[in-house]
């Protein structure tokens, strides 16, 4: 479906198979950290021609439209960010009408991330995307820390299993379950998701955190608490990926503080099949391509710039 040339990186030549999907290299984006539609408007066709990721993971889609959390939504840390975005999106109908046609035109496979507040809601979302040929795979967000219920379905192995069992029969597309690090034992959730029929797991989502306004000493974020990401969570991500990889046999999409090819290489060595770049794309929208190129130089020191992937 895609080629190294279409994957955005000039030199990345690390063909990777993930849940039956052929990718030019193992670097994708973390859901919600790269707006491909806005980026196209900002950077023009060059962005599509040199798309920075080997597959595109969409921002979370919910059944109904959401405004998201009140501002402020971000707090910068010495080595990362706290976000309290709250899943703003157009809702399923708006996504299908407005976003899907544009995202389907990207030169890489599309993975749609969905979240519901009940199992029935998730089932409706999965059923709707199951029929869409434009969608290569689905990611179930059971791990957002920024919703008003405060409920994280994926913090509990039994809840996660019930959800995956409910939606598994609704689609043949690969189902990726996005795990939360805000669980007593993320590895137990991973095992439950695999047993219930997940095809892959992604981890880690953000770690719950907060900041106080230095003047008022009240919570800074409109949502009071938020999710910590960036380099500051990298060691946590590596430990959780290593643990989960030892407990399941399905492929992992690993993320958490990836800024360099070396960080991606560490996560692959810990057992991941794909690596997502998230917070780093806020600073450098082409970070994904840079990480892929650096990773290629680490893994294939013989690869020449401009060399195409074989296979
Ligand atoms: C958000 O929109 O609040 C972040 C998404 C997530 O953490 O899953």
JSON list of N, CA, C and O in Angstrom, two decimals, residues 45-102:
[
{"chain": "A", "resi": 45, "resn": "UNK", "atom": "N", "xyz": [1.59, 20.76, -0.22]},
{"chain": "A", "resi": 45, "resn": "UNK", "atom": "CA", "xyz": [1.71, 19.39, -0.73]},
{"chain": "A", "resi": 45, "resn": "UNK", "atom": "C", "xyz": [3.01, 18.70, -0.32]},
{"chain": "A", "resi": 45, "resn": "UNK", "atom": "O", "xyz": [3.09, 17.48, -0.30]},
{"chain": "A", "resi": 46, "resn": "UNK", "atom": "N", "xyz": [4.05, 19.48, 0.03]},
{"chain": "A", "resi": 46, "resn": "UNK", "atom": "CA", "xyz": [5.33, 18.86, 0.42]},
{"chain": "A", "resi": 46, "resn": "UNK", "atom": "C", "xyz": [5.14, 17.94, 1.61]},
{"chain": "A", "resi": 46, "resn": "UNK", "atom": "O", "xyz": [5.81, 16.91, 1.73]},
{"chain": "A", "resi": 47, "resn": "UNK", "atom": "N", "xyz": [4.20, 18.31, 2.47]},
{"chain": "A", "resi": 47, "resn": "UNK", "atom": "CA", "xyz": [3.95, 17.50, 3.68]},
{"chain": "A", "resi": 47, "resn": "UNK", "atom": "C", "xyz": [3.44, 16.11, 3.29]},
{"chain": "A", "resi": 47, "resn": "UNK", "atom": "O", "xyz": [3.82, 15.11, 3.88]},
{"chain": "A", "resi": 48, "resn": "UNK", "atom": "N", "xyz": [2.59, 16.09, 2.26]},
{"chain": "A", "resi": 48, "resn": "UNK", "atom": "CA", "xyz": [2.05, 14.79, 1.81]},
{"chain": "A", "resi": 48, "resn": "UNK", "atom": "C", "xyz": [3.13, 14.00, 1.08]},
{"chain": "A", "resi": 48, "resn": "UNK", "atom": "O", "xyz": [3.31, 12.80, 1.29]},
{"chain": "A", "resi": 49, "resn": "UNK", "atom": "N", "xyz": [3.88, 14.72, 0.23]},
{"chain": "A", "resi": 49, "resn": "UNK", "atom": "CA", "xyz": [4.93, 14.02, -0.52]},
{"chain": "A", "resi": 49, "resn": "UNK", "atom": "C", "xyz": [5.99, 13.45, 0.41]},
{"chain": "A", "resi": 49, "resn": "UNK", "atom": "O", "xyz": [6.56, 12.41, 0.15]},
{"chain": "A", "resi": 50, "resn": "UNK", "atom": "N", "xyz": [6.27, 14.15, 1.49]},
{"chain": "A", "resi": 50, "resn": "UNK", "atom": "CA", "xyz": [7.30, 13.69, 2.44]},
{"chain": "A", "resi": 50, "resn": "UNK", "atom": "C", "xyz": [6.63, 13.43, 3.78]},
{"chain": "A", "resi": 50, "resn": "UNK", "atom": "O", "xyz": [7.04, 13.98, 4.81]},
{"chain": "A", "resi": 51, "resn": "UNK", "atom": "N", "xyz": [5.60, 12.61, 3.78]},
{"chain": "A", "resi": 51, "resn": "UNK", "atom": "CA", "xyz": [4.84, 12.41, 5.00]},
{"chain": "A", "resi": 51, "resn": "UNK", "atom": "C", "xyz": [5.75, 11.80, 6.07]},
{"chain": "A", "resi": 51, "resn": "UNK", "atom": "O", "xyz": [6.47, 10.83, 5.81]},
{"chain": "A", "resi": 52, "resn": "UNK", "atom": "N", "xyz": [5.74, 12.38, 7.30]},
{"chain": "A", "resi": 52, "resn": "UNK", "atom": "CA", "xyz": [6.76, 11.97, 8.27]},
{"chain": "A", "resi": 52, "resn": "UNK", "atom": "C", "xyz": [6.55, 10.61, 8.92]},
{"chain": "A", "resi": 52, "resn": "UNK", "atom": "O", "xyz": [7.44, 10.14, 9.64]},
{"chain": "A", "resi": 53, "resn": "UNK", "atom": "N", "xyz": [5.41, 9.98, 8.70]},
{"chain": "A", "resi": 53, "resn": "UNK", "atom": "CA", "xyz": [5.14, 8.72, 9.40]},
{"chain": "A", "resi": 53, "resn": "UNK", "atom": "C", "xyz": [4.81, 7.60, 8.40]},
{"chain": "A", "resi": 53, "resn": "UNK", "atom": "O", "xyz": [4.32, 7.86, 7.31]},
{"chain": "A", "resi": 54, "resn": "UNK", "atom": "N", "xyz": [5.02, 6.36, 8.84]},
{"chain": "A", "resi": 54, "resn": "UNK", "atom": "CA", "xyz": [4.76, 5.21, 7.96]},
{"chain": "A", "resi": 54, "resn": "UNK", "atom": "C", "xyz": [3.29, 4.82, 7.97]},
{"chain": "A", "resi": 54, "resn": "UNK", "atom": "O", "xyz": [2.83, 4.08, 7.09]},
{"chain": "A", "resi": 55, "resn": "UNK", "atom": "N", "xyz": [2.55, 5.26, 8.99]},
{"chain": "A", "resi": 55, "resn": "UNK", "atom": "CA", "xyz": [1.09, 5.12, 9.04]},
{"chain": "A", "resi": 55, "resn": "UNK", "atom": "C", "xyz": [0.61, 6.32, 9.83]},
{"chain": "A", "resi": 55, "resn": "UNK", "atom": "O", "xyz": [1.36, 6.89, 10.63]},
{"chain": "A", "resi": 56, "resn": "UNK", "atom": "N", "xyz": [-0.65, 6.73, 9.59]},
{"chain": "A", "resi": 56, "resn": "UNK", "atom": "CA", "xyz": [-1.17, 7.88, 10.33]},
{"chain": "A", "resi": 56, "resn": "UNK", "atom": "C", "xyz": [-2.24, 7.42, 11.31]},
{"chain": "A", "resi": 56, "resn": "UNK", "atom": "O", "xyz": [-3.21, 6.75, 10.92]},
{"chain": "A", "resi": 57, "resn": "UNK", "atom": "N", "xyz": [-2.06, 7.79, 12.59]},
{"chain": "A", "resi": 57, "resn": "UNK", "atom": "CA", "xyz": [-3.04, 7.45, 13.63]},
{"chain": "A", "resi": 57, "resn": "UNK", "atom": "C", "xyz": [-3.84, 8.72, 13.91]},
{"chain": "A", "resi": 57, "resn": "UNK", "atom": "O", "xyz": [-3.27, 9.75, 14.28]},
{"chain": "A", "resi": 58, "resn": "UNK", "atom": "N", "xyz": [-5.16, 8.64, 13.73]},
{"chain": "A", "resi": 58, "resn": "UNK", "atom": "CA", "xyz": [-5.97, 9.86, 13.86]},
{"chain": "A", "resi": 58, "resn": "UNK", "atom": "C", "xyz": [-6.17, 10.24, 15.32]},
{"chain": "A", "resi": 58, "resn": "UNK", "atom": "O", "xyz": [-6.03, 9.41, 16.22]},
{"chain": "A", "resi": 59, "resn": "UNK", "atom": "N", "xyz": [-6.56, 11.48, 15.52]},
{"chain": "A", "resi": 59, "resn": "UNK", "atom": "CA", "xyz": [-7.02, 11.93, 16.84]},
{"chain": "A", "resi": 59, "resn": "UNK", "atom": "C", "xyz": [-8.25, 11.10, 17.22]},
{"chain": "A", "resi": 59, "resn": "UNK", "atom": "O", "xyz": [-8.96, 10.60, 16.36]},
{"chain": "A", "resi": 60, "resn": "UNK", "atom": "N", "xyz": [-8.50, 10.98, 18.52]},
{"chain": "A", "resi": 60, "resn": "UNK", "atom": "CA", "xyz": [-9.63, 10.17, 18.99]},
{"chain": "A", "resi": 60, "resn": "UNK", "atom": "C", "xyz": [-10.97, 10.70, 18.45]},
{"chain": "A", "resi": 60, "resn": "UNK", "atom": "O", "xyz": [-11.24, 11.90, 18.51]},
{"chain": "A", "resi": 61, "resn": "UNK", "atom": "N", "xyz": [-11.77, 9.77, 17.95]},
{"chain": "A", "resi": 61, "resn": "UNK", "atom": "CA", "xyz": [-13.13, 10.08, 17.49]},
{"chain": "A", "resi": 61, "resn": "UNK", "atom": "C", "xyz": [-14.11, 9.52, 18.53]},
{"chain": "A", "resi": 61, "resn": "UNK", "atom": "O", "xyz": [-14.00, 8.36, 18.93]},
{"chain": "A", "resi": 62, "resn": "UNK", "atom": "N", "xyz": [-15.04, 10.37, 18.97]},
{"chain": "A", "resi": 62, "resn": "UNK", "atom": "CA", "xyz": [-16.11, 9.91, 19.86]},
{"chain": "A", "resi": 62, "resn": "UNK", "atom": "C", "xyz": [-17.43, 9.93, 19.08]},
{"chain": "A", "resi": 62, "resn": "UNK", "atom": "O", "xyz": [-17.50, 10.52, 18.00]},
{"chain": "A", "resi": 63, "resn": "UNK", "atom": "N", "xyz": [-18.46, 9.33, 19.67]},
{"chain": "A", "resi": 63, "resn": "UNK", "atom": "CA", "xyz": [-19.74, 9.25, 18.95]},
{"chain": "A", "resi": 63, "resn": "UNK", "atom": "C", "xyz": [-20.32, 10.65, 18.73]},
{"chain": "A", "resi": 63, "resn": "UNK", "atom": "O", "xyz": [-20.67, 11.02, 17.61]},
{"chain": "A", "resi": 64, "resn": "UNK", "atom": "N", "xyz": [-20.38, 11.42, 19.80]},
{"chain": "A", "resi": 64, "resn": "UNK", "atom": "CA", "xyz": [-20.93, 12.78, 19.70]},
{"chain": "A", "resi": 64, "resn": "UNK", "atom": "C", "xyz": [-19.78, 13.78, 19.61]},
{"chain": "A", "resi": 64, "resn": "UNK", "atom": "O", "xyz": [-18.68, 13.50, 20.11]},
{"chain": "A", "resi": 65, "resn": "UNK", "atom": "N", "xyz": [-20.03, 14.94, 18.98]},
{"chain": "A", "resi": 65, "resn": "UNK", "atom": "CA", "xyz": [-18.97, 15.96, 18.96]},
{"chain": "A", "resi": 65, "resn": "UNK", "atom": "C", "xyz": [-18.63, 16.40, 20.37]},
{"chain": "A", "resi": 65, "resn": "UNK", "atom": "O", "xyz": [-19.48, 16.37, 21.26]},
{"chain": "A", "resi": 66, "resn": "UNK", "atom": "N", "xyz": [-17.37, 16.79, 20.58]},
{"chain": "A", "resi": 66, "resn": "UNK", "atom": "CA", "xyz": [-16.93, 17.28, 21.89]},
{"chain": "A", "resi": 66, "resn": "UNK", "atom": "C", "xyz": [-16.15, 18.58, 21.72]},
{"chain": "A", "resi": 66, "resn": "UNK", "atom": "O", "xyz": [-15.34, 18.71, 20.80]},
{"chain": "A", "resi": 67, "resn": "UNK", "atom": "N", "xyz": [-16.41, 19.51, 22.64]},
{"chain": "A", "resi": 67, "resn": "UNK", "atom": "CA", "xyz": [-15.68, 20.78, 22.64]},
{"chain": "A", "resi": 67, "resn": "UNK", "atom": "C", "xyz": [-14.28, 20.60, 23.21]},
{"chain": "A", "resi": 67, "resn": "UNK", "atom": "O", "xyz": [-13.39, 21.38, 22.94]},
{"chain": "A", "resi": 68, "resn": "UNK", "atom": "N", "xyz": [-14.10, 19.62, 24.07]},
{"chain": "A", "resi": 68, "resn": "UNK", "atom": "CA", "xyz": [-12.84, 19.47, 24.78]},
{"chain": "A", "resi": 68, "resn": "UNK", "atom": "C", "xyz": [-12.87, 20.24, 26.08]},
{"chain": "A", "resi": 68, "resn": "UNK", "atom": "O", "xyz": [-13.89, 20.84, 26.45]},
{"chain": "A", "resi": 69, "resn": "UNK", "atom": "N", "xyz": [-11.76, 20.21, 26.81]},
{"chain": "A", "resi": 69, "resn": "UNK", "atom": "CA", "xyz": [-11.70, 20.83, 28.13]},
{"chain": "A", "resi": 69, "resn": "UNK", "atom": "C", "xyz": [-11.52, 22.34, 28.02]},
{"chain": "A", "resi": 69, "resn": "UNK", "atom": "O", "xyz": [-10.98, 22.85, 27.04]},
{"chain": "A", "resi": 70, "resn": "UNK", "atom": "N", "xyz": [-11.92, 23.07, 29.07]},
{"chain": "A", "resi": 70, "resn": "UNK", "atom": "CA", "xyz": [-11.70, 24.52, 29.06]},
{"chain": "A", "resi": 70, "resn": "UNK", "atom": "C", "xyz": [-10.20, 24.84, 29.11]},
{"chain": "A", "resi": 70, "resn": "UNK", "atom": "O", "xyz": [-9.43, 24.04, 29.65]},
{"chain": "A", "resi": 71, "resn": "UNK", "atom": "N", "xyz": [-9.79, 25.98, 28.58]},
{"chain": "A", "resi": 71, "resn": "UNK", "atom": "CA", "xyz": [-8.38, 26.36, 28.68]},
{"chain": "A", "resi": 71, "resn": "UNK", "atom": "C", "xyz": [-8.04, 26.82, 30.10]},
{"chain": "A", "resi": 71, "resn": "UNK", "atom": "O", "xyz": [-8.98, 27.11, 30.86]},
{"chain": "A", "resi": 72, "resn": "UNK", "atom": "N", "xyz": [-6.77, 26.85, 30.42]},
{"chain": "A", "resi": 72, "resn": "UNK", "atom": "CA", "xyz": [-5.61, 26.43, 29.64]},
{"chain": "A", "resi": 72, "resn": "UNK", "atom": "C", "xyz": [-5.55, 24.90, 29.52]},
{"chain": "A", "resi": 72, "resn": "UNK", "atom": "O", "xyz": [-5.97, 24.19, 30.43]},
{"chain": "A", "resi": 73, "resn": "UNK", "atom": "N", "xyz": [-4.99, 24.45, 28.39]},
{"chain": "A", "resi": 73, "resn": "UNK", "atom": "CA", "xyz": [-4.95, 23.02, 28.12]},
{"chain": "A", "resi": 73, "resn": "UNK", "atom": "C", "xyz": [-3.53, 22.44, 28.16]},
{"chain": "A", "resi": 73, "resn": "UNK", "atom": "O", "xyz": [-3.39, 21.22, 28.05]},
{"chain": "A", "resi": 74, "resn": "UNK", "atom": "N", "xyz": [-2.55, 23.30, 28.24]},
{"chain": "A", "resi": 74, "resn": "UNK", "atom": "CA", "xyz": [-1.16, 22.80, 28.23]},
{"chain": "A", "resi": 74, "resn": "UNK", "atom": "C", "xyz": [-0.34, 23.45, 29.34]},
{"chain": "A", "resi": 74, "resn": "UNK", "atom": "O", "xyz": [-0.58, 24.62, 29.69]},
{"chain": "A", "resi": 75, "resn": "UNK", "atom": "N", "xyz": [0.60, 22.70, 29.86]},
{"chain": "A", "resi": 75, "resn": "UNK", "atom": "CA", "xyz": [1.59, 23.22, 30.81]},
{"chain": "A", "resi": 75, "resn": "UNK", "atom": "C", "xyz": [2.92, 22.62, 30.40]},
{"chain": "A", "resi": 75, "resn": "UNK", "atom": "O", "xyz": [3.03, 21.39, 30.28]},
{"chain": "A", "resi": 76, "resn": "UNK", "atom": "N", "xyz": [3.90, 23.49, 30.19]},
{"chain": "A", "resi": 76, "resn": "UNK", "atom": "CA", "xyz": [5.19, 22.97, 29.74]},
{"chain": "A", "resi": 76, "resn": "UNK", "atom": "C", "xyz": [6.04, 22.56, 30.94]},
{"chain": "A", "resi": 76, "resn": "UNK", "atom": "O", "xyz": [6.11, 23.28, 31.93]},
{"chain": "A", "resi": 77, "resn": "UNK", "atom": "N", "xyz": [6.65, 21.40, 30.83]},
{"chain": "A", "resi": 77, "resn": "UNK", "atom": "CA", "xyz": [7.54, 20.88, 31.87]},
{"chain": "A", "resi": 77, "resn": "UNK", "atom": "C", "xyz": [8.99, 21.06, 31.40]},
{"chain": "A", "resi": 77, "resn": "UNK", "atom": "O", "xyz": [9.22, 21.27, 30.20]},
{"chain": "A", "resi": 78, "resn": "UNK", "atom": "N", "xyz": [9.96, 20.94, 32.30]},
{"chain": "A", "resi": 78, "resn": "UNK", "atom": "CA", "xyz": [11.35, 21.06, 31.85]},
{"chain": "A", "resi": 78, "resn": "UNK", "atom": "C", "xyz": [11.69, 20.09, 30.71]},
{"chain": "A", "resi": 78, "resn": "UNK", "atom": "O", "xyz": [12.48, 20.41, 29.84]},
{"chain": "A", "resi": 79, "resn": "UNK", "atom": "N", "xyz": [11.06, 18.92, 30.70]},
{"chain": "A", "resi": 79, "resn": "UNK", "atom": "CA", "xyz": [11.33, 17.97, 29.61]},
{"chain": "A", "resi": 79, "resn": "UNK", "atom": "C", "xyz": [10.03, 17.29, 29.21]},
{"chain": "A", "resi": 79, "resn": "UNK", "atom": "O", "xyz": [9.92, 16.07, 29.22]},
{"chain": "A", "resi": 80, "resn": "UNK", "atom": "N", "xyz": [9.04, 18.08, 28.86]},
{"chain": "A", "resi": 80, "resn": "UNK", "atom": "CA", "xyz": [7.79, 17.48, 28.42]},
{"chain": "A", "resi": 80, "resn": "UNK", "atom": "C", "xyz": [6.63, 18.44, 28.56]},
{"chain": "A", "resi": 80, "resn": "UNK", "atom": "O", "xyz": [6.80, 19.66, 28.63]},
{"chain": "A", "resi": 81, "resn": "UNK", "atom": "N", "xyz": [5.45, 17.88, 28.62]},
{"chain": "A", "resi": 81, "resn": "UNK", "atom": "CA", "xyz": [4.20, 18.66, 28.61]},
{"chain": "A", "resi": 81, "resn": "UNK", "atom": "C", "xyz": [3.20, 17.98, 29.53]},
{"chain": "A", "resi": 81, "resn": "UNK", "atom": "O", "xyz": [3.24, 16.76, 29.69]},
{"chain": "A", "resi": 82, "resn": "UNK", "atom": "N", "xyz": [2.29, 18.79, 30.08]},
{"chain": "A", "resi": 82, "resn": "UNK", "atom": "CA", "xyz": [1.07, 18.20, 30.63]},
{"chain": "A", "resi": 82, "resn": "UNK", "atom": "C", "xyz": [-0.06, 18.71, 29.73]},
{"chain": "A", "resi": 82, "resn": "UNK", "atom": "O", "xyz": [-0.17, 19.92, 29.49]},
{"chain": "A", "resi": 83, "resn": "UNK", "atom": "N", "xyz": [-0.89, 17.79, 29.21]},
{"chain": "A", "resi": 83, "resn": "UNK", "atom": "CA", "xyz": [-2.02, 18.24, 28.41]},
{"chain": "A", "resi": 83, "resn": "UNK", "atom": "C", "xyz": [-3.32, 17.84, 29.08]},
{"chain": "A", "resi": 83, "resn": "UNK", "atom": "O", "xyz": [-3.43, 16.80, 29.72]},
{"chain": "A", "resi": 84, "resn": "UNK", "atom": "N", "xyz": [-4.28, 18.74, 28.91]},
{"chain": "A", "resi": 84, "resn": "UNK", "atom": "CA", "xyz": [-5.65, 18.43, 29.33]},
{"chain": "A", "resi": 84, "resn": "UNK", "atom": "C", "xyz": [-6.56, 18.90, 28.21]},
{"chain": "A", "resi": 84, "resn": "UNK", "atom": "O", "xyz": [-7.27, 19.90, 28.31]},
{"chain": "A", "resi": 85, "resn": "UNK", "atom": "N", "xyz": [-6.49, 18.17, 27.10]},
{"chain": "A", "resi": 85, "resn": "UNK", "atom": "CA", "xyz": [-7.19, 18.60, 25.88]},
{"chain": "A", "resi": 85, "resn": "UNK", "atom": "C", "xyz": [-8.66, 18.19, 25.95]},
{"chain": "A", "resi": 85, "resn": "UNK", "atom": "O", "xyz": [-9.55, 18.96, 25.59]},
{"chain": "A", "resi": 86, "resn": "UNK", "atom": "N", "xyz": [-8.91, 16.98, 26.40]},
{"chain": "A", "resi": 86, "resn": "UNK", "atom": "CA", "xyz": [-10.30, 16.55, 26.59]},
{"chain": "A", "resi": 86, "resn": "UNK", "atom": "C", "xyz": [-10.99, 16.05, 25.34]},
{"chain": "A", "resi": 86, "resn": "UNK", "atom": "O", "xyz": [-12.23, 16.13, 25.22]},
{"chain": "A", "resi": 87, "resn": "UNK", "atom": "N", "xyz": [-10.20, 15.54, 24.39]},
{"chain": "A", "resi": 87, "resn": "UNK", "atom": "CA", "xyz": [-10.75, 14.87, 23.21]},
{"chain": "A", "resi": 87, "resn": "UNK", "atom": "C", "xyz": [-11.72, 15.71, 22.38]},
{"chain": "A", "resi": 87, "resn": "UNK", "atom": "O", "xyz": [-12.79, 15.24, 22.00]},
{"chain": "A", "resi": 88, "resn": "UNK", "atom": "N", "xyz": [-11.37, 16.96, 22.06]},
{"chain": "A", "resi": 88, "resn": "UNK", "atom": "CA", "xyz": [-12.25, 17.72, 21.16]},
{"chain": "A", "resi": 88, "resn": "UNK", "atom": "C", "xyz": [-12.27, 17.03, 19.79]},
{"chain": "A", "resi": 88, "resn": "UNK", "atom": "O", "xyz": [-11.23, 16.61, 19.29]},
{"chain": "A", "resi": 89, "resn": "UNK", "atom": "N", "xyz": [-13.44, 16.87, 19.22]},
{"chain": "A", "resi": 89, "resn": "UNK", "atom": "CA", "xyz": [-13.53, 16.27, 17.89]},
{"chain": "A", "resi": 89, "resn": "UNK", "atom": "C", "xyz": [-14.93, 16.49, 17.35]},
{"chain": "A", "resi": 89, "resn": "UNK", "atom": "O", "xyz": [-15.83, 16.87, 18.08]},
{"chain": "A", "resi": 90, "resn": "UNK", "atom": "N", "xyz": [-15.08, 16.24, 16.04]},
{"chain": "A", "resi": 90, "resn": "UNK", "atom": "CA", "xyz": [-16.36, 16.53, 15.36]},
{"chain": "A", "resi": 90, "resn": "UNK", "atom": "C", "xyz": [-17.41, 15.46, 15.60]},
{"chain": "A", "resi": 90, "resn": "UNK", "atom": "O", "xyz": [-18.52, 15.57, 15.09]},
{"chain": "A", "resi": 91, "resn": "UNK", "atom": "N", "xyz": [-17.04, 14.39, 16.29]},
{"chain": "A", "resi": 91, "resn": "UNK", "atom": "CA", "xyz": [-17.97, 13.28, 16.45]},
{"chain": "A", "resi": 91, "resn": "UNK", "atom": "C", "xyz": [-17.95, 12.40, 15.22]},
{"chain": "A", "resi": 91, "resn": "UNK", "atom": "O", "xyz": [-17.39, 12.76, 14.18]},
{"chain": "A", "resi": 92, "resn": "UNK", "atom": "N", "xyz": [-18.55, 11.22, 15.35]},
{"chain": "A", "resi": 92, "resn": "UNK", "atom": "CA", "xyz": [-18.48, 10.22, 14.27]},
{"chain": "A", "resi": 92, "resn": "UNK", "atom": "C", "xyz": [-18.99, 10.78, 12.94]},
{"chain": "A", "resi": 92, "resn": "UNK", "atom": "O", "xyz": [-18.30, 10.67, 11.92]},
{"chain": "A", "resi": 93, "resn": "UNK", "atom": "N", "xyz": [-20.19, 11.38, 12.95]},
{"chain": "A", "resi": 93, "resn": "UNK", "atom": "CA", "xyz": [-20.77, 11.85, 11.68]},
{"chain": "A", "resi": 93, "resn": "UNK", "atom": "C", "xyz": [-19.88, 12.91, 11.05]},
{"chain": "A", "resi": 93, "resn": "UNK", "atom": "O", "xyz": [-19.61, 12.88, 9.83]},
{"chain": "A", "resi": 94, "resn": "UNK", "atom": "N", "xyz": [-19.40, 13.85, 11.86]},
{"chain": "A", "resi": 94, "resn": "UNK", "atom": "CA", "xyz": [-18.53, 14.91, 11.35]},
{"chain": "A", "resi": 94, "resn": "UNK", "atom": "C", "xyz": [-17.22, 14.37, 10.83]},
{"chain": "A", "resi": 94, "resn": "UNK", "atom": "O", "xyz": [-16.69, 14.81, 9.80]},
{"chain": "A", "resi": 95, "resn": "UNK", "atom": "N", "xyz": [-16.68, 13.37, 11.52]},
{"chain": "A", "resi": 95, "resn": "UNK", "atom": "CA", "xyz": [-15.41, 12.77, 11.09]},
{"chain": "A", "resi": 95, "resn": "UNK", "atom": "C", "xyz": [-15.58, 12.08, 9.74]},
{"chain": "A", "resi": 95, "resn": "UNK", "atom": "O", "xyz": [-14.77, 12.24, 8.83]},
{"chain": "A", "resi": 96, "resn": "UNK", "atom": "N", "xyz": [-16.68, 11.31, 9.62]},
{"chain": "A", "resi": 96, "resn": "UNK", "atom": "CA", "xyz": [-16.89, 10.57, 8.36]},
{"chain": "A", "resi": 96, "resn": "UNK", "atom": "C", "xyz": [-17.07, 11.54, 7.20]},
{"chain": "A", "resi": 96, "resn": "UNK", "atom": "O", "xyz": [-16.59, 11.29, 6.09]},
{"chain": "A", "resi": 97, "resn": "UNK", "atom": "N", "xyz": [-17.76, 12.65, 7.45]},
{"chain": "A", "resi": 97, "resn": "UNK", "atom": "CA", "xyz": [-18.04, 13.59, 6.36]},
{"chain": "A", "resi": 97, "resn": "UNK", "atom": "C", "xyz": [-16.82, 14.46, 6.04]},
{"chain": "A", "resi": 97, "resn": "UNK", "atom": "O", "xyz": [-16.50, 14.66, 4.87]},
{"chain": "A", "resi": 98, "resn": "UNK", "atom": "N", "xyz": [-16.17, 14.98, 7.07]},
{"chain": "A", "resi": 98, "resn": "UNK", "atom": "CA", "xyz": [-15.15, 16.02, 6.81]},
{"chain": "A", "resi": 98, "resn": "UNK", "atom": "C", "xyz": [-13.72, 15.50, 6.86]},
{"chain": "A", "resi": 98, "resn": "UNK", "atom": "O", "xyz": [-12.90, 15.88, 6.03]},
{"chain": "A", "resi": 99, "resn": "UNK", "atom": "N", "xyz": [-13.39, 14.67, 7.85]},
{"chain": "A", "resi": 99, "resn": "UNK", "atom": "CA", "xyz": [-11.98, 14.30, 8.04]},
{"chain": "A", "resi": 99, "resn": "UNK", "atom": "C", "xyz": [-11.58, 13.06, 7.25]},
{"chain": "A", "resi": 99, "resn": "UNK", "atom": "O", "xyz": [-10.49, 13.01, 6.66]},
{"chain": "A", "resi": 100, "resn": "UNK", "atom": "N", "xyz": [-12.43, 12.05, 7.25]},
{"chain": "A", "resi": 100, "resn": "UNK", "atom": "CA", "xyz": [-12.03, 10.79, 6.63]},
{"chain": "A", "resi": 100, "resn": "UNK", "atom": "C", "xyz": [-11.61, 10.95, 5.16]},
{"chain": "A", "resi": 100, "resn": "UNK", "atom": "O", "xyz": [-10.56, 10.40, 4.77]},
{"chain": "A", "resi": 101, "resn": "UNK", "atom": "N", "xyz": [-12.36, 11.71, 4.34]},
{"chain": "A", "resi": 101, "resn": "UNK", "atom": "CA", "xyz": [-11.91, 11.84, 2.94]},
{"chain": "A", "resi": 101, "resn": "UNK", "atom": "C", "xyz": [-10.51, 12.44, 2.83]},
{"chain": "A", "resi": 101, "resn": "UNK", "atom": "O", "xyz": [-9.72, 11.99, 2.00]},
{"chain": "A", "resi": 102, "resn": "UNK", "atom": "N", "xyz": [-10.20, 13.42, 3.68]},
{"chain": "A", "resi": 102, "resn": "UNK", "atom": "CA", "xyz": [-8.86, 14.05, 3.59]},
{"chain": "A", "resi": 102, "resn": "UNK", "atom": "C", "xyz": [-7.78, 13.11, 4.10]},
{"chain": "A", "resi": 102, "resn": "UNK", "atom": "O", "xyz": [-6.70, 13.00, 3.53]}
]
